[in-house]
Short mmCIF file of C-alpha atoms in Angstrom, two decimals:
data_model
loop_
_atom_site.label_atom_id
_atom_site.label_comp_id
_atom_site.label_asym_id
_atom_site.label_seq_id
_atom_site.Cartn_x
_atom_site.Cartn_y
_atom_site.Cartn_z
CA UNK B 1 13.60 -3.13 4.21
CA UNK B 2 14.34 -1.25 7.30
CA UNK B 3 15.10 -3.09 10.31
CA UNK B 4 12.07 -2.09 12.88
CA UNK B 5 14.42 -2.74 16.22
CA UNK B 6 16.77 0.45 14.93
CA UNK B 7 13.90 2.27 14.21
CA UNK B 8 12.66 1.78 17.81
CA UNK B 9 16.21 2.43 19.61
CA UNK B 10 16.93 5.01 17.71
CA UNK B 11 13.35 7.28 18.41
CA UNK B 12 14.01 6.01 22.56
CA UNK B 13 17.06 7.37 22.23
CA UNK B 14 16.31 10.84 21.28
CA UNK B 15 13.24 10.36 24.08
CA UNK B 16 14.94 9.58 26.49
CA UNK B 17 17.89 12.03 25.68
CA UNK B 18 15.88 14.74 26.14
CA UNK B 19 13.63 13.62 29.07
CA UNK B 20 10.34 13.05 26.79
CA UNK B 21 8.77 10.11 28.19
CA UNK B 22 8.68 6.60 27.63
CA UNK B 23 6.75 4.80 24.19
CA UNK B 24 5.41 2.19 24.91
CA UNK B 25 5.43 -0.93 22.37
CA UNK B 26 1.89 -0.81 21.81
CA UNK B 27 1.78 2.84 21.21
CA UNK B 28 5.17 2.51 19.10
CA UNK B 29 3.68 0.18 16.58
CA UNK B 30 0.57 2.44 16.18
CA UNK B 31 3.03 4.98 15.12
CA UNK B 32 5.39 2.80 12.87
CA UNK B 33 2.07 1.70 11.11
CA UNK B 34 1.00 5.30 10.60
CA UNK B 35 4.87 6.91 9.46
CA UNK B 36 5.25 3.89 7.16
CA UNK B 37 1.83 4.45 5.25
CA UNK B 38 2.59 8.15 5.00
CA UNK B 39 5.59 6.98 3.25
CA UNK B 40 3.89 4.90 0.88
CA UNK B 41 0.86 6.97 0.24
CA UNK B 42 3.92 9.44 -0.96
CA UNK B 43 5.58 6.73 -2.72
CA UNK B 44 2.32 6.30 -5.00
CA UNK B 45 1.36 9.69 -5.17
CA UNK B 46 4.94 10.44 -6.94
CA UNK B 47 4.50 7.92 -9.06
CA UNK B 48 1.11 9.21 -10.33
CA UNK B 49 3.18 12.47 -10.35
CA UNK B 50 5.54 11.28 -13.06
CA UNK B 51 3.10 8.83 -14.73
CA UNK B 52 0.97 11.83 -15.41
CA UNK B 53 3.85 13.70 -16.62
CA UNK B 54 4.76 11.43 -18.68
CA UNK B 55 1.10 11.01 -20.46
CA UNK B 56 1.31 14.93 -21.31
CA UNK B 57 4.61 14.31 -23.59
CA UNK B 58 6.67 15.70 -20.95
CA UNK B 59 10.09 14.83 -22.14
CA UNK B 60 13.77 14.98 -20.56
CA UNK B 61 16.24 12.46 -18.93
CA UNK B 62 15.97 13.60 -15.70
CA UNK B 63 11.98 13.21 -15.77
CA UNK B 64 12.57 9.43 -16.91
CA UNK B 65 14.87 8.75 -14.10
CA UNK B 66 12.79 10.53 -11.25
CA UNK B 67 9.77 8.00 -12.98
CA UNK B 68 11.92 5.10 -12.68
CA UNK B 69 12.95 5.57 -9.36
CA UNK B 70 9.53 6.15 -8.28
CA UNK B 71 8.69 2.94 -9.91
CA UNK B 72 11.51 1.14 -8.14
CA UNK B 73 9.98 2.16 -4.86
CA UNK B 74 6.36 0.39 -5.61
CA UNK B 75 7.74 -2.69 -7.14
CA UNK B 76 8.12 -4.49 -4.31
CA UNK B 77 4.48 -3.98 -3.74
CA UNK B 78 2.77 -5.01 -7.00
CA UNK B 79 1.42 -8.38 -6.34
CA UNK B 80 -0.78 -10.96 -8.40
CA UNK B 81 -3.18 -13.83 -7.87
CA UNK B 82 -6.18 -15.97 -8.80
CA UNK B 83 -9.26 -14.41 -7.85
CA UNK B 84 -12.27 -16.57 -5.83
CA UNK B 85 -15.68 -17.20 -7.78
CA UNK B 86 -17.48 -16.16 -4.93
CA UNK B 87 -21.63 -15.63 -6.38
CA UNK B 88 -23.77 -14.84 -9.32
CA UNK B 89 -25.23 -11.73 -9.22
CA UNK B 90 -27.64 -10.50 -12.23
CA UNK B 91 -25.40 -9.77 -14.85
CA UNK B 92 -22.20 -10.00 -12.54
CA UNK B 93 -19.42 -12.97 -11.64
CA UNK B 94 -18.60 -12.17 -7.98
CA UNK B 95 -15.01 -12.81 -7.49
CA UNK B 96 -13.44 -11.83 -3.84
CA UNK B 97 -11.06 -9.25 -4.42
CA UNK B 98 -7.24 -9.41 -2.48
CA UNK B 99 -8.10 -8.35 1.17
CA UNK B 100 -4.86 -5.91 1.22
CA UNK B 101 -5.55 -4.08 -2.16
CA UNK B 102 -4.46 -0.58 -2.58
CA UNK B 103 -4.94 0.22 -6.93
CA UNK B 104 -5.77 -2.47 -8.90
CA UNK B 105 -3.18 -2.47 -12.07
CA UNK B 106 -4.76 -5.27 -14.23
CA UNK B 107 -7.39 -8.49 -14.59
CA UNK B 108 -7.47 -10.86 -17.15
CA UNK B 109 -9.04 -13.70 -17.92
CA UNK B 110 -8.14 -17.20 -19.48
CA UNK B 111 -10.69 -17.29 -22.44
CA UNK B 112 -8.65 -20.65 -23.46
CA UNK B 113 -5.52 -22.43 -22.47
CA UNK B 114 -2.16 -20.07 -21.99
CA UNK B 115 -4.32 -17.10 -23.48
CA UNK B 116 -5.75 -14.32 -21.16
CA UNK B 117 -7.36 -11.20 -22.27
CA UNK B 118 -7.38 -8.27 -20.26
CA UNK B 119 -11.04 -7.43 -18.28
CA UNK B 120 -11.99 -3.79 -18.90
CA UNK B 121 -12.45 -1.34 -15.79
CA UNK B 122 -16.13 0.35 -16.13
CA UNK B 123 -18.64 1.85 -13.75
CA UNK B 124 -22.01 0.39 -13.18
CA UNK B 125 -23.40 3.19 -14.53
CA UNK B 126 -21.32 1.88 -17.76
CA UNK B 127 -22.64 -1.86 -17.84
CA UNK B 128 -26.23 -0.65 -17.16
CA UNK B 129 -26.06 1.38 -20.49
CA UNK B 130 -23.94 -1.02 -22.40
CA UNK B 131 -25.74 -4.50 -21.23
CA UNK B 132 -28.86 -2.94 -22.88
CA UNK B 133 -27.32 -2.92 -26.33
CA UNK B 134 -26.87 -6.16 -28.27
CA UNK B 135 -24.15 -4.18 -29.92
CA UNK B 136 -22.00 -2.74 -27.17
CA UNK B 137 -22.33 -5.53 -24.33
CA UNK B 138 -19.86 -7.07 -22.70
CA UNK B 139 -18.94 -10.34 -23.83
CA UNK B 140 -16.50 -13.12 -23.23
CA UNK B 141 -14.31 -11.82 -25.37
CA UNK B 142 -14.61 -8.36 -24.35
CA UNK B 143 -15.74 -8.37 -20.59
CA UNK B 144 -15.84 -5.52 -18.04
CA UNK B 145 -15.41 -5.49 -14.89
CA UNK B 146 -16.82 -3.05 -11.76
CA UNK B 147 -15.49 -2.56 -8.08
CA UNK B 148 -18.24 -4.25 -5.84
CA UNK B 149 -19.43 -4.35 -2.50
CA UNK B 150 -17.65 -5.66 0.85
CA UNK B 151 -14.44 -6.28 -1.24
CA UNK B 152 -15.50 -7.87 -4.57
CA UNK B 153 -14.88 -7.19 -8.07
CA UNK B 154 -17.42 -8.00 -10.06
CA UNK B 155 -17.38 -9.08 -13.98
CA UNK B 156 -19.54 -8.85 -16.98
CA UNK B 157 -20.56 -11.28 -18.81
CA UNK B 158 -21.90 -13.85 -16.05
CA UNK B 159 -20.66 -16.58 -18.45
CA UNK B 160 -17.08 -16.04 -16.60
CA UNK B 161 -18.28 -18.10 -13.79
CA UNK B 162 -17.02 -20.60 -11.12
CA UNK B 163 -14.76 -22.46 -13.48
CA UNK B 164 -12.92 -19.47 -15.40
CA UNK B 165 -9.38 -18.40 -14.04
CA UNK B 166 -9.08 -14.97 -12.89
CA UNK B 167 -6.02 -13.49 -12.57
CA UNK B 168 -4.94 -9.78 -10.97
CA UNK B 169 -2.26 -7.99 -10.57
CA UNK B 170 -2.57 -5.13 -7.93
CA UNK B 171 -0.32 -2.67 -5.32
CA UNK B 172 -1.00 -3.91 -2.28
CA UNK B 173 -0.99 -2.10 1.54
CA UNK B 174 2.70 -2.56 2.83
CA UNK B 175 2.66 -5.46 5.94
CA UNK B 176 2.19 -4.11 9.36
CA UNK B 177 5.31 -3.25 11.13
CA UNK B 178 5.62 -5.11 14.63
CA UNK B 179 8.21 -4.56 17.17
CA UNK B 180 7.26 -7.62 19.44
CA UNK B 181 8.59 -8.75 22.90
CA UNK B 182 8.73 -11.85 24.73
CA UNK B 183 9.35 -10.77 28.37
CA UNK B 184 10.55 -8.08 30.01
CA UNK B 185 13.72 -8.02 31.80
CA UNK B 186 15.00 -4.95 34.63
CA UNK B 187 11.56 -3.88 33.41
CA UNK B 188 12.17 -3.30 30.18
CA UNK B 189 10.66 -5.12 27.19
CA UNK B 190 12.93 -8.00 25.62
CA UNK B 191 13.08 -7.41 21.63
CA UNK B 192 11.85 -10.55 20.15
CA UNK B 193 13.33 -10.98 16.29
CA UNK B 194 11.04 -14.20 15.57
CA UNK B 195 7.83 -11.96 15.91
CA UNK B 196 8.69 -8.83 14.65
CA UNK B 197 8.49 -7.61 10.95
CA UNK B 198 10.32 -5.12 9.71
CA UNK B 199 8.88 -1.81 7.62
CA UNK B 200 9.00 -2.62 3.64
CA UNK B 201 9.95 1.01 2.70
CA UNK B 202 13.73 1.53 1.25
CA UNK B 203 16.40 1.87 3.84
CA UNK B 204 17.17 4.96 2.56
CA UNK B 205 13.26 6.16 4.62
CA UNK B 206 15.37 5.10 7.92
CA UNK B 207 15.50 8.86 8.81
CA UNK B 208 12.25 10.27 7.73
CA UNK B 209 10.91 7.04 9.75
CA UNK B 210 12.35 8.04 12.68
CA UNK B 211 10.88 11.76 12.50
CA UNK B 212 7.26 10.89 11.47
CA UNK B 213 7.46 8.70 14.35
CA UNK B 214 8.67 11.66 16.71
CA UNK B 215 5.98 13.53 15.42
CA UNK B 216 3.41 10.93 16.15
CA UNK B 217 4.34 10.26 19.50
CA UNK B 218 5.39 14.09 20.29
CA UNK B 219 1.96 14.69 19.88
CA UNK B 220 0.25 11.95 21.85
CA UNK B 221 2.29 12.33 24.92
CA UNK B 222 2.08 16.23 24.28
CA UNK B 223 5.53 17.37 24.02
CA UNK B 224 5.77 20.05 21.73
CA UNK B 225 9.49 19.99 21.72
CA UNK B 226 9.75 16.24 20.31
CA UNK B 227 7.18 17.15 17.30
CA UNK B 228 9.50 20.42 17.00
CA UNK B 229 12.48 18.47 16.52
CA UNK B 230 10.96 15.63 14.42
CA UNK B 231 9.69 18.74 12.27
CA UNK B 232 13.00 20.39 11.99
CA UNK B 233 14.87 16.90 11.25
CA UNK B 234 12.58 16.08 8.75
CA UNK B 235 12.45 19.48 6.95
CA UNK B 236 16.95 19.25 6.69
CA UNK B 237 17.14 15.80 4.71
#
């Protein structure tokens, strides 16, 4: 965790050292949200980086501990719950999939008490040719499930209805970084701990937060200097 207040006196500081202008809160939160999902969108795609690296039989110490590391940096967002019976659709079980999904790692289902199988990911294209086959259909016991419409994940058989439990485990969006304020005092905003929340990237991202931010904000209040900097900052750690 990186504590969003430091973030945000730390990029005014370099603002205001150099005469750049003045972020708002508004506009500083647009830019925290943005820098931090860069971050994690590289966070997964090293991940997938080593993962596939290690699926070729690429071998070495040093590989294993750049995957692990890169594991240790998603952990915190892997996340799991029940899924919502939401409809019956043809062949489908409707469940409502996690509003804040990013990948989905895994569903299974309780076929009886304390046992859970895992649901098979497939295409429609896939359940349309294997629903039409008395020997290749899904089943209870080997169900499949598709990525549906306005946020659902459908399942195959329809037998997994209302009543089954339906559990996932997914990597979910990081949380929203706020830097709130409860009044303002000499004219300047009063940081307000109780409503803010803090990035979720490792505190060793404090730095390259602060540039992307730079960046952001050099650009929207057109100072080439402040991306320039950002850039040059970024490009040393």
């Amino acid at each position: 965790m990186v504590s969003i207040n430091d973030v945000r006196e730390t990029v005014l500081a370099i603002c205001n050292k150099n005469n750049y202008g003045y972020i708002s809160p508004d506009d500083f939160n647009l830019y925290a949200k943005q820098a931090q999902l860069d971050i994690f969108n590289e966070y997964m795609s090293q991940y997938n980086y080593y993962v596939n690296l290690e699926n070729n039989h690429t071998s070495g110490s040093d590989l294993a501990d750049l995957a692990e590391s890169a594991r240790e940096e998603i952990e915190m967002f892997i996340s799991g719950t029940t899924l919502a019976f939401s409809s019956t659709s043809g062949v489908y079980s409707v469940f409502t999939a996690p509003s804040n999904w990013y990948h989905i790692n895994t569903i299974t289902y309780e076929i009886q008490a304390d046992v859970f199988i895992e649901v098979a990911k497939g295409s429609r294209l896939d359940v349309t040719r294997l629903v039409n086959s008395n020997l290749t259909a899904p089943t209870q016991t080997y169900p499949m499930y598709v990525m549906g419409e306005n946020n659902s994940i459908a399942i195959v058989p329809n037998s997994i209805g209302n009543t089954a439990n339906v559990e996932c485990v997914y990597v979910r969006y990081p949380v929203d970084p706020v830097w709130d304020y409860v009044n303002l005092t000499n004219g300047e905003p009063m940081y307000n701990a109780a409503g803010s929340v803090d990035f979720e990237v490792a505190e060793d991202d404090e730095p390259t937060l602060v540039n992307k931010i730079l960046e952001k904000a050099g650009l929207s209040i057109r100072e080439p200097e402040v991306y320039k900097t950002a850039q040059m900052n970024d490009n040393q750690q």
